[in-house]
Amino acid sequence: MEFISIKQAMEKGTGQVNVRGWCYRVRNSNKMAFIVLRDSTDIIQCVVEKSKLSEDIWNQALKATMECSLEITGEIKKDERAPTGFEISVSSLKIIGESDVFPITKDQSPEFLLDKRHLWLRSRKMTAILKVRSSVFQAIRKFFNDKGFYEEHSPMFSPTSCEGGSTLFEVKYFDDIMYLTQSWQLYAEAMISALEKIYTISPCFRAEKSKTSRHLSEFWMAETEIAWYKLDDILKNAEDLVAFIVKYVVEHNEEELKFLGQDIEKLKKIKTPFPRITYTKALEILKKDGLKVEWGKDLRTIEEDAIAKHYDKPLIITNYPKKIMAFYKLKDPKNPETALCFDMLAPEGYGEIIGGSERDTDIGEMKKALIAQGEKPEKYEWYFDTRRYGSVPHSGYGLGVERVIAWLCKSDNIKDTIPFPRTMLRMTP
Ligand code: 4AD
Ligand code: MG
C-alpha cells in the first residue's frame, strides 16, 4: 500500500487514497464517526459510517482517541463544510499506536504548554512556526552558498569570552574550566586568512539573567566574517541577507504566515536599502519622544522599541559608544568616541536581530579594551597572532535566528521559535 500526504491527497481531489497520521479530533455517534486526521502537511476530515463497514473496522474507529496514530484508506472528495474543504469517506482504518488521554486541551497556560512542549510541538501553531524556522535556516545557507562563502565551524568549548564575562557558562572540562561559546567570531577571524568569506549557523550560549521575551540561554546565531570588508560593505551584506530571508519565507511559507496572523503584504515591502542612523541621532529621536538617554549608555529594550516604531523596515544603528562595545570593535577614526559597528533592529518591537562591526587590527588597543573589561589579555595571544601575520581589514556580524523567526511569525515570546527552549527558568523537557 502506498501512502500519500494529506496535502497530496487534497491535490488529487478524487478517488481512493491511503493516508496516515495522528487523530487531531474525533467525534462519534452510534452510526458515524468523524475523525480529523493530521499529518505534517495538513488536516482532513474522515467520515466513518457504520452501515458501510465491517464490524472490525467500525470497532477500530471507536477506539480512536485524540493523538492516536492511524492509517486510513477511503474515497476523497470536495466538501465545503469540512475544515479544509475535503473529506475522506473511510473504507478501511487501522490504529497503529493508541493514545492515552491527551493532556493538552483548550485554553491552557503558556507554562503548562512549555512543560508539555514535547507534545505541544504537534499543535498547528508550533508546526507552522517550525516550518518557518526550517525555511529561515535554508534561506541563510542559500544566501551565503550562492555567493561562494564557505560554511565553517568553531569549537563550542571556549577558553575565553568573546562578548564579555558576565554571560559565560562555565563547564568542567577534565581538570580545567572552559566556557560554552558565546559566538563563533574569534575563531572565524583566524579562518578568514585561509578562506576570506565564511559563515556559520551555530548554537550559542549565554547565561542571560534577564527573563525577557527576547533572550534564550541557548540560541542559534548565523554569523559571517569577511576579509577586506569595511563597515559599509558589511552593512550592505547584512541588509541583503535579511531582505533575502524575508523574501524566501514569503515565497515558501505563505500558508504558515497566514495561519500565524502575519500580514504578508507588509513583509513584501521589506526591501533594501534599510534606513540607517547613528547612535547619536537615535538619542536625539528618543529625546523628542520624551525618553532621555545619556550619551554613552547602551540602548535598553524600551528604547530600542521606541526608536524602531518610527520605521516600517529594519533599522540600522551605527557608531555606538566605543567604551561600551566588545573589545574587538574598531574605533571610528572620524569619530573616535564611537566604534565602526552596528545593530539592526527588527520593526514592530522584535528587538535587535543583528550585531556586527569592522574589527580592530591594533593589538595594543584591544589589550587596553580587554583590561578595561576585566579580562586577561594573555589568554587572547593566539587571537592576536591573526593581527601579527598578515592582518587585513575585515568585518562581520551575527544574526539571532530566533529573533528573526519571532518577528516573521509574530511570536510574542522567543521561546516559541525553538522546539525545546532553554532559559534561566526553563531547563525541561
Ligand atoms: O550582538 P551580539 O552579542 O554579537 C555577537 O555575538 C558578535 N560576536 C557577532 C559577530 O559579529 N559575529 O549577538 C548577535 C545577535 C544579536 O543581535 C541577537 O539577535 C542575537 O545574536 N542574540 C540573542 N538571541 C537570543 N537570545 C540571546 N540571549 C541572544 N543574545 C544575542
Ligand atoms: Mg548586540
mmCIF file with all atom_site columns, N, CA and C in Angstrom, residues 172-230:
data_model
loop_
_atom_site.group_PDB
_atom_site.id
_atom_site.type_symbol
_atom_site.label_atom_id
_atom_site.label_alt_id
_atom_site.label_comp_id
_atom_site.label_asym_id
_atom_site.label_entity_id
_atom_site.label_seq_id
_atom_site.pdbx_PDB_ins_code
_atom_site.Cartn_x
_atom_site.Cartn_y
_atom_site.Cartn_z
_atom_site.occupancy
_atom_site.B_iso_or_equiv
_atom_site.pdbx_formal_charge
_atom_site.auth_seq_id
_atom_site.auth_comp_id
_atom_site.auth_asym_id
_atom_site.auth_atom_id
_atom_site.pdbx_PDB_model_num
ATOM 1   N N  . LYS A 1 172 ? 32.881 22.206 33.420 1.00 0.00 ? 172 LYS A N  1
ATOM 2   C CA . LYS A 1 172 ? 34.025 21.448 33.908 1.00 0.00 ? 172 LYS A CA 1
ATOM 3   C C  . LYS A 1 172 ? 34.594 20.695 32.716 1.00 0.00 ? 172 LYS A C  1
ATOM 4   N N  . TYR A 1 173 ? 35.870 20.882 32.468 1.00 0.00 ? 173 TYR A N  1
ATOM 5   C CA . TYR A 1 173 ? 36.493 20.269 31.302 1.00 0.00 ? 173 TYR A CA 1
ATOM 6   C C  . TYR A 1 173 ? 37.698 19.476 31.803 1.00 0.00 ? 173 TYR A C  1
ATOM 7   N N  . PHE A 1 174 ? 37.523 18.188 32.018 1.00 0.00 ? 174 PHE A N  1
ATOM 8   C CA . PHE A 1 174 ? 38.525 17.384 32.718 1.00 0.00 ? 174 PHE A CA 1
ATOM 9   C C  . PHE A 1 174 ? 38.914 18.103 34.012 1.00 0.00 ? 174 PHE A C  1
ATOM 10  N N  . ASP A 1 175 ? 40.197 18.471 34.165 1.00 0.00 ? 175 ASP A N  1
ATOM 11  C CA . ASP A 1 175 ? 40.584 19.149 35.409 1.00 0.00 ? 175 ASP A CA 1
ATOM 12  C C  . ASP A 1 175 ? 40.573 20.667 35.281 1.00 0.00 ? 175 ASP A C  1
ATOM 13  N N  . ASP A 1 176 ? 40.038 21.158 34.161 1.00 0.00 ? 176 ASP A N  1
ATOM 14  C CA . ASP A 1 176 ? 40.022 22.609 33.938 1.00 0.00 ? 176 ASP A CA 1
ATOM 15  C C  . ASP A 1 176 ? 38.602 23.143 33.835 1.00 0.00 ? 176 ASP A C  1
ATOM 16  N N  . ILE A 1 177 ? 38.535 24.448 33.671 1.00 0.00 ? 177 ILE A N  1
ATOM 17  C CA . ILE A 1 177 ? 37.249 25.104 33.409 1.00 0.00 ? 177 ILE A CA 1
ATOM 18  C C  . ILE A 1 177 ? 37.292 25.662 31.992 1.00 0.00 ? 177 ILE A C  1
ATOM 19  N N  . MET A 1 178 ? 36.233 25.408 31.244 1.00 0.00 ? 178 MET A N  1
ATOM 20  C CA . MET A 1 178 ? 36.089 26.040 29.924 1.00 0.00 ? 178 MET A CA 1
ATOM 21  C C  . MET A 1 178 ? 34.748 26.749 29.926 1.00 0.00 ? 178 MET A C  1
ATOM 22  N N  . TYR A 1 179 ? 34.433 27.414 28.806 1.00 0.00 ? 179 TYR A N  1
ATOM 23  C CA . TYR A 1 179 ? 33.156 28.119 28.690 1.00 0.00 ? 179 TYR A CA 1
ATOM 24  C C  . TYR A 1 179 ? 32.430 27.658 27.440 1.00 0.00 ? 179 TYR A C  1
ATOM 25  N N  . LEU A 1 180 ? 31.114 27.650 27.506 1.00 0.00 ? 180 LEU A N  1
ATOM 26  C CA . LEU A 1 180 ? 30.350 27.382 26.289 1.00 0.00 ? 180 LEU A CA 1
ATOM 27  C C  . LEU A 1 180 ? 30.422 28.625 25.411 1.00 0.00 ? 180 LEU A C  1
ATOM 28  N N  . THR A 1 181 ? 30.527 28.422 24.119 1.00 0.00 ? 181 THR A N  1
ATOM 29  C CA . THR A 1 181 ? 30.780 29.551 23.216 1.00 0.00 ? 181 THR A CA 1
ATOM 30  C C  . THR A 1 181 ? 29.640 30.582 23.231 1.00 0.00 ? 181 THR A C  1
ATOM 31  N N  . GLN A 1 182 ? 30.029 31.841 23.200 1.00 0.00 ? 182 GLN A N  1
ATOM 32  C CA . GLN A 1 182 ? 29.034 32.930 23.062 1.00 0.00 ? 182 GLN A CA 1
ATOM 33  C C  . GLN A 1 182 ? 28.907 33.342 21.605 1.00 0.00 ? 182 GLN A C  1
ATOM 34  N N  . SER A 1 183 ? 29.919 33.012 20.809 1.00 0.00 ? 183 SER A N  1
ATOM 35  C CA . SER A 1 183 ? 29.970 33.459 19.413 1.00 0.00 ? 183 SER A CA 1
ATOM 36  C C  . SER A 1 183 ? 31.117 32.736 18.712 1.00 0.00 ? 183 SER A C  1
ATOM 37  N N  . TRP A 1 184 ? 30.940 32.548 17.428 1.00 0.00 ? 184 TRP A N  1
ATOM 38  C CA . TRP A 1 184 ? 31.928 31.875 16.567 1.00 0.00 ? 184 TRP A CA 1
ATOM 39  C C  . TRP A 1 184 ? 33.064 32.805 16.164 1.00 0.00 ? 184 TRP A C  1
ATOM 40  N N  . GLN A 1 185 ? 32.855 34.066 16.428 1.00 0.00 ? 185 GLN A N  1
ATOM 41  C CA . GLN A 1 185 ? 33.617 35.116 15.765 1.00 0.00 ? 185 GLN A CA 1
ATOM 42  C C  . GLN A 1 185 ? 35.144 35.048 15.879 1.00 0.00 ? 185 GLN A C  1
ATOM 43  N N  . LEU A 1 186 ? 35.678 34.880 17.100 1.00 0.00 ? 186 LEU A N  1
ATOM 44  C CA . LEU A 1 186 ? 37.133 34.997 17.236 1.00 0.00 ? 186 LEU A CA 1
ATOM 45  C C  . LEU A 1 186 ? 37.842 33.945 16.382 1.00 0.00 ? 186 LEU A C  1
ATOM 46  N N  . TYR A 1 187 ? 37.283 32.738 16.356 1.00 0.00 ? 187 TYR A N  1
ATOM 47  C CA . TYR A 1 187 ? 37.877 31.681 15.527 1.00 0.00 ? 187 TYR A CA 1
ATOM 48  C C  . TYR A 1 187 ? 37.674 31.982 14.045 1.00 0.00 ? 187 TYR A C  1
ATOM 49  N N  . ALA A 1 188 ? 36.533 32.600 13.731 1.00 0.00 ? 188 ALA A N  1
ATOM 50  C CA . ALA A 1 188 ? 36.256 32.967 12.336 1.00 0.00 ? 188 ALA A CA 1
ATOM 51  C C  . ALA A 1 188 ? 37.318 33.941 11.829 1.00 0.00 ? 188 ALA A C  1
ATOM 52  N N  . GLU A 1 189 ? 37.735 34.843 12.713 1.00 0.00 ? 189 GLU A N  1
ATOM 53  C CA . GLU A 1 189 ? 38.742 35.824 12.296 1.00 0.00 ? 189 GLU A CA 1
ATOM 54  C C  . GLU A 1 189 ? 40.067 35.146 11.941 1.00 0.00 ? 189 GLU A C  1
ATOM 55  N N  . ALA A 1 190 ? 40.334 33.999 12.557 1.00 0.00 ? 190 ALA A N  1
ATOM 56  C CA . ALA A 1 190 ? 41.535 33.251 12.158 1.00 0.00 ? 190 ALA A CA 1
ATOM 57  C C  . ALA A 1 190 ? 41.289 32.542 10.819 1.00 0.00 ? 190 ALA A C  1
ATOM 58  N N  . MET A 1 191 ? 40.086 32.035 10.639 1.00 0.00 ? 191 MET A N  1
ATOM 59  C CA . MET A 1 191 ? 39.798 31.253 9.417  1.00 0.00 ? 191 MET A CA 1
ATOM 60  C C  . MET A 1 191 ? 39.761 32.097 8.144  1.00 0.00 ? 191 MET A C  1
ATOM 61  N N  . ILE A 1 192 ? 39.443 33.402 8.265  1.00 0.00 ? 192 ILE A N  1
ATOM 62  C CA . ILE A 1 192 ? 39.347 34.198 7.023  1.00 0.00 ? 192 ILE A CA 1
ATOM 63  C C  . ILE A 1 192 ? 40.685 34.384 6.326  1.00 0.00 ? 192 ILE A C  1
ATOM 64  N N  . SER A 1 193 ? 41.804 34.210 7.059  1.00 0.00 ? 193 SER A N  1
ATOM 65  C CA . SER A 1 193 ? 43.100 34.322 6.381  1.00 0.00 ? 193 SER A CA 1
ATOM 66  C C  . SER A 1 193 ? 43.328 33.134 5.457  1.00 0.00 ? 193 SER A C  1
ATOM 67  N N  . ALA A 1 194 ? 42.521 32.086 5.619  1.00 0.00 ? 194 ALA A N  1
ATOM 68  C CA . ALA A 1 194 ? 42.574 30.956 4.685  1.00 0.00 ? 194 ALA A CA 1
ATOM 69  C C  . ALA A 1 194 ? 41.456 31.044 3.657  1.00 0.00 ? 194 ALA A C  1
ATOM 70  N N  . LEU A 1 195 ? 40.262 31.426 4.085  1.00 0.00 ? 195 LEU A N  1
ATOM 71  C CA . LEU A 1 195 ? 39.076 31.260 3.233  1.00 0.00 ? 195 LEU A CA 1
ATOM 72  C C  . LEU A 1 195 ? 38.395 32.567 2.805  1.00 0.00 ? 195 LEU A C  1
ATOM 73  N N  . GLU A 1 196 ? 38.781 33.656 3.393  1.00 0.00 ? 196 GLU A N  1
ATOM 74  C CA . GLU A 1 196 ? 38.279 35.014 3.070  1.00 0.00 ? 196 GLU A CA 1
ATOM 75  C C  . GLU A 1 196 ? 36.809 35.275 3.372  1.00 0.00 ? 196 GLU A C  1
ATOM 76  N N  . LYS A 1 197 ? 35.906 34.429 2.821  1.00 0.00 ? 197 LYS A N  1
ATOM 77  C CA . LYS A 1 197 ? 34.474 34.702 3.023  1.00 0.00 ? 197 LYS A CA 1
ATOM 78  C C  . LYS A 1 197 ? 33.839 33.472 3.661  1.00 0.00 ? 197 LYS A C  1
ATOM 79  N N  . ILE A 1 198 ? 33.430 33.574 4.909  1.00 0.00 ? 198 ILE A N  1
ATOM 80  C CA . ILE A 1 198 ? 32.889 32.396 5.585  1.00 0.00 ? 198 ILE A CA 1
ATOM 81  C C  . ILE A 1 198 ? 31.615 32.735 6.358  1.00 0.00 ? 198 ILE A C  1
ATOM 82  N N  . TYR A 1 199 ? 30.862 31.678 6.678  1.00 0.00 ? 199 TYR A N  1
ATOM 83  C CA . TYR A 1 199 ? 29.666 31.864 7.521  1.00 0.00 ? 199 TYR A CA 1
ATOM 84  C C  . TYR A 1 199 ? 29.441 30.599 8.328  1.00 0.00 ? 199 TYR A C  1
ATOM 85  N N  . THR A 1 200 ? 28.576 30.727 9.304  1.00 0.00 ? 200 THR A N  1
ATOM 86  C CA . THR A 1 200 ? 28.190 29.568 10.096 1.00 0.00 ? 200 THR A CA 1
ATOM 87  C C  . THR A 1 200 ? 26.755 29.745 10.569 1.00 0.00 ? 200 THR A C  1
ATOM 88  N N  . ILE A 1 201 ? 26.124 28.658 10.955 1.00 0.00 ? 201 ILE A N  1
ATOM 89  C CA . ILE A 1 201 ? 24.896 28.757 11.756 1.00 0.00 ? 201 ILE A CA 1
ATOM 90  C C  . ILE A 1 201 ? 25.129 27.802 12.912 1.00 0.00 ? 201 ILE A C  1
ATOM 91  N N  . SER A 1 202 ? 25.121 28.345 14.114 1.00 0.00 ? 202 SER A N  1
ATOM 92  C CA . SER A 1 202 ? 25.595 27.542 15.235 1.00 0.00 ? 202 SER A CA 1
ATOM 93  C C  . SER A 1 202 ? 24.857 27.896 16.522 1.00 0.00 ? 202 SER A C  1
ATOM 94  N N  . PRO A 1 203 ? 24.754 26.925 17.431 1.00 0.00 ? 203 PRO A N  1
ATOM 95  C CA . PRO A 1 203 ? 24.218 27.289 18.743 1.00 0.00 ? 203 PRO A CA 1
ATOM 96  C C  . PRO A 1 203 ? 25.194 28.216 19.468 1.00 0.00 ? 203 PRO A C  1
ATOM 97  N N  . CYS A 1 204 ? 24.660 29.121 20.263 1.00 0.00 ? 204 CYS A N  1
ATOM 98  C CA . CYS A 1 204 ? 25.470 29.994 21.114 1.00 0.00 ? 204 CYS A CA 1
ATOM 99  C C  . CYS A 1 204 ? 24.853 29.946 22.499 1.00 0.00 ? 204 CYS A C  1
ATOM 100 N N  . PHE A 1 205 ? 25.668 30.187 23.485 1.00 0.00 ? 205 PHE A N  1
ATOM 101 C CA . PHE A 1 205 ? 25.197 30.033 24.869 1.00 0.00 ? 205 PHE A CA 1
ATOM 102 C C  . PHE A 1 205 ? 25.477 31.299 25.652 1.00 0.00 ? 205 PHE A C  1
ATOM 103 N N  . ARG A 1 206 ? 24.468 31.784 26.333 1.00 0.00 ? 206 ARG A N  1
ATOM 104 C CA . ARG A 1 206 ? 24.689 32.971 27.177 1.00 0.00 ? 206 ARG A CA 1
ATOM 105 C C  . ARG A 1 206 ? 23.876 32.843 28.457 1.00 0.00 ? 206 ARG A C  1
ATOM 106 N N  . ALA A 1 207 ? 24.573 33.015 29.549 1.00 0.00 ? 207 ALA A N  1
ATOM 107 C CA . ALA A 1 207 ? 23.895 32.951 30.848 1.00 0.00 ? 207 ALA A CA 1
ATOM 108 C C  . ALA A 1 207 ? 23.182 34.277 31.074 1.00 0.00 ? 207 ALA A C  1
ATOM 109 N N  . GLU A 1 208 ? 22.095 34.465 30.337 1.00 0.00 ? 208 GLU A N  1
ATOM 110 C CA . GLU A 1 208 ? 21.339 35.719 30.412 1.00 0.00 ? 208 GLU A CA 1
ATOM 111 C C  . GLU A 1 208 ? 20.472 35.685 31.655 1.00 0.00 ? 208 GLU A C  1
ATOM 112 N N  . LYS A 1 209 ? 20.699 36.619 32.545 1.00 0.00 ? 209 LYS A N  1
ATOM 113 C CA . LYS A 1 209 ? 19.890 36.603 33.761 1.00 0.00 ? 209 LYS A CA 1
ATOM 114 C C  . LYS A 1 209 ? 18.577 37.358 33.564 1.00 0.00 ? 209 LYS A C  1
ATOM 115 N N  . SER A 1 210 ? 18.400 37.894 32.363 1.00 0.00 ? 210 SER A N  1
ATOM 116 C CA . SER A 1 210 ? 17.157 38.634 32.124 1.00 0.00 ? 210 SER A CA 1
ATOM 117 C C  . SER A 1 210 ? 16.056 37.668 31.706 1.00 0.00 ? 210 SER A C  1
ATOM 118 N N  . LYS A 1 211 ? 14.891 37.838 32.333 1.00 0.00 ? 211 LYS A N  1
ATOM 119 C CA . LYS A 1 211 ? 13.755 36.971 31.988 1.00 0.00 ? 211 LYS A CA 1
ATOM 120 C C  . LYS A 1 211 ? 12.872 37.683 30.979 1.00 0.00 ? 211 LYS A C  1
ATOM 121 N N  . THR A 1 212 ? 13.442 38.071 29.844 1.00 0.00 ? 212 THR A N  1
ATOM 122 C CA . THR A 1 212 ? 12.649 38.815 28.863 1.00 0.00 ? 212 THR A CA 1
ATOM 123 C C  . THR A 1 212 ? 12.059 37.857 27.833 1.00 0.00 ? 212 THR A C  1
ATOM 124 N N  . SER A 1 213 ? 11.228 38.411 26.978 1.00 0.00 ? 213 SER A N  1
ATOM 125 C CA . SER A 1 213 ? 10.654 37.583 25.918 1.00 0.00 ? 213 SER A CA 1
ATOM 126 C C  . SER A 1 213 ? 11.598 37.489 24.727 1.00 0.00 ? 213 SER A C  1
ATOM 127 N N  . ARG A 1 214 ? 12.835 37.998 24.861 1.00 0.00 ? 214 ARG A N  1
ATOM 128 C CA . ARG A 1 214 ? 13.766 38.015 23.724 1.00 0.00 ? 214 ARG A CA 1
ATOM 129 C C  . ARG A 1 214 ? 15.044 37.237 23.960 1.00 0.00 ? 214 ARG A C  1
ATOM 130 N N  . HIS A 1 215 ? 15.240 36.752 25.169 1.00 0.00 ? 215 HIS A N  1
ATOM 131 C CA . HIS A 1 215 ? 16.509 36.096 25.479 1.00 0.00 ? 215 HIS A CA 1
ATOM 132 C C  . HIS A 1 215 ? 16.351 34.612 25.744 1.00 0.00 ? 215 HIS A C  1
ATOM 133 N N  . LEU A 1 216 ? 17.195 33.839 25.087 1.00 0.00 ? 216 LEU A N  1
ATOM 134 C CA . LEU A 1 216 ? 17.321 32.412 25.380 1.00 0.00 ? 216 LEU A CA 1
ATOM 135 C C  . LEU A 1 216 ? 18.723 32.214 25.936 1.00 0.00 ? 216 LEU A C  1
ATOM 136 N N  . SER A 1 217 ? 18.928 31.162 26.713 1.00 0.00 ? 217 SER A N  1
ATOM 137 C CA . SER A 1 217 ? 20.309 30.916 27.148 1.00 0.00 ? 217 SER A CA 1
ATOM 138 C C  . SER A 1 217 ? 21.030 30.045 26.118 1.00 0.00 ? 217 SER A C  1
ATOM 139 N N  . GLU A 1 218 ? 20.267 29.337 25.294 1.00 0.00 ? 218 GLU A N  1
ATOM 140 C CA . GLU A 1 218 ? 20.847 28.632 24.144 1.00 0.00 ? 218 GLU A CA 1
ATOM 141 C C  . GLU A 1 218 ? 20.076 29.085 22.919 1.00 0.00 ? 218 GLU A C  1
ATOM 142 N N  . PHE A 1 219 ? 20.752 29.725 21.986 1.00 0.00 ? 219 PHE A N  1
ATOM 143 C CA . PHE A 1 219 ? 20.081 30.197 20.774 1.00 0.00 ? 219 PHE A CA 1
ATOM 144 C C  . PHE A 1 219 ? 20.993 29.925 19.584 1.00 0.00 ? 219 PHE A C  1
ATOM 145 N N  . TRP A 1 220 ? 20.455 30.134 18.393 1.00 0.00 ? 220 TRP A N  1
ATOM 146 C CA . TRP A 1 220 ? 21.248 29.894 17.178 1.00 0.00 ? 220 TRP A CA 1
ATOM 147 C C  . TRP A 1 220 ? 21.617 31.228 16.546 1.00 0.00 ? 220 TRP A C  1
ATOM 148 N N  . MET A 1 221 ? 22.894 31.338 16.201 1.00 0.00 ? 221 MET A N  1
ATOM 149 C CA . MET A 1 221 ? 23.334 32.568 15.561 1.00 0.00 ? 221 MET A CA 1
ATOM 150 C C  . MET A 1 221 ? 23.886 32.237 14.174 1.00 0.00 ? 221 MET A C  1
ATOM 151 N N  . ALA A 1 222 ? 23.495 33.033 13.187 1.00 0.00 ? 222 ALA A N  1
ATOM 152 C CA . ALA A 1 222 ? 24.109 32.947 11.855 1.00 0.00 ? 222 ALA A CA 1
ATOM 153 C C  . ALA A 1 222 ? 25.150 34.043 11.830 1.00 0.00 ? 222 ALA A C  1
ATOM 154 N N  . GLU A 1 223 ? 26.394 33.664 11.593 1.00 0.00 ? 223 GLU A N  1
ATOM 155 C CA . GLU A 1 223 ? 27.468 34.662 11.617 1.00 0.00 ? 223 GLU A CA 1
ATOM 156 C C  . GLU A 1 223 ? 28.245 34.628 10.312 1.00 0.00 ? 223 GLU A C  1
ATOM 157 N N  . THR A 1 224 ? 28.767 35.773 9.959  1.00 0.00 ? 224 THR A N  1
ATOM 158 C CA . THR A 1 224 ? 29.653 35.823 8.800  1.00 0.00 ? 224 THR A CA 1
ATOM 159 C C  . THR A 1 224 ? 30.869 36.658 9.154  1.00 0.00 ? 224 THR A C  1
ATOM 160 N N  . GLU A 1 225 ? 31.979 36.350 8.505  1.00 0.00 ? 225 GLU A N  1
ATOM 161 C CA . GLU A 1 225 ? 33.211 37.120 8.685  1.00 0.00 ? 225 GLU A CA 1
ATOM 162 C C  . GLU A 1 225 ? 33.857 37.218 7.307  1.00 0.00 ? 225 GLU A C  1
ATOM 163 N N  . ILE A 1 226 ? 34.256 38.426 6.921  1.00 0.00 ? 226 ILE A N  1
ATOM 164 C CA . ILE A 1 226 ? 34.709 38.619 5.549  1.00 0.00 ? 226 ILE A CA 1
ATOM 165 C C  . ILE A 1 226 ? 35.980 39.466 5.510  1.00 0.00 ? 226 ILE A C  1
ATOM 166 N N  . ALA A 1 227 ? 37.026 38.901 4.878  1.00 0.00 ? 227 ALA A N  1
ATOM 167 C CA . ALA A 1 227 ? 38.289 39.628 4.733  1.00 0.00 ? 227 ALA A CA 1
ATOM 168 C C  . ALA A 1 227 ? 38.107 40.801 3.790  1.00 0.00 ? 227 ALA A C  1
ATOM 169 N N  . TRP A 1 228 ? 38.797 41.863 4.032  1.00 0.00 ? 228 TRP A N  1
ATOM 170 C CA . TRP A 1 228 ? 38.850 43.083 3.209  1.00 0.00 ? 228 TRP A CA 1
ATOM 171 C C  . TRP A 1 228 ? 37.593 43.951 3.338  1.00 0.00 ? 228 TRP A C  1
ATOM 172 N N  . TYR A 1 229 ? 36.558 43.477 4.005  1.00 0.00 ? 229 TYR A N  1
ATOM 173 C CA . TYR A 1 229 ? 35.316 44.252 4.113  1.00 0.00 ? 229 TYR A CA 1
ATOM 174 C C  . TYR A 1 229 ? 35.429 45.358 5.154  1.00 0.00 ? 229 TYR A C  1
ATOM 175 N N  . LYS A 1 230 ? 34.881 46.526 4.795  1.00 0.00 ? 230 LYS A N  1
ATOM 176 C CA . LYS A 1 230 ? 34.782 47.658 5.720  1.00 0.00 ? 230 LYS A CA 1
ATOM 177 C C  . LYS A 1 230 ? 33.338 47.727 6.220  1.00 0.00 ? 230 LYS A C  1
#
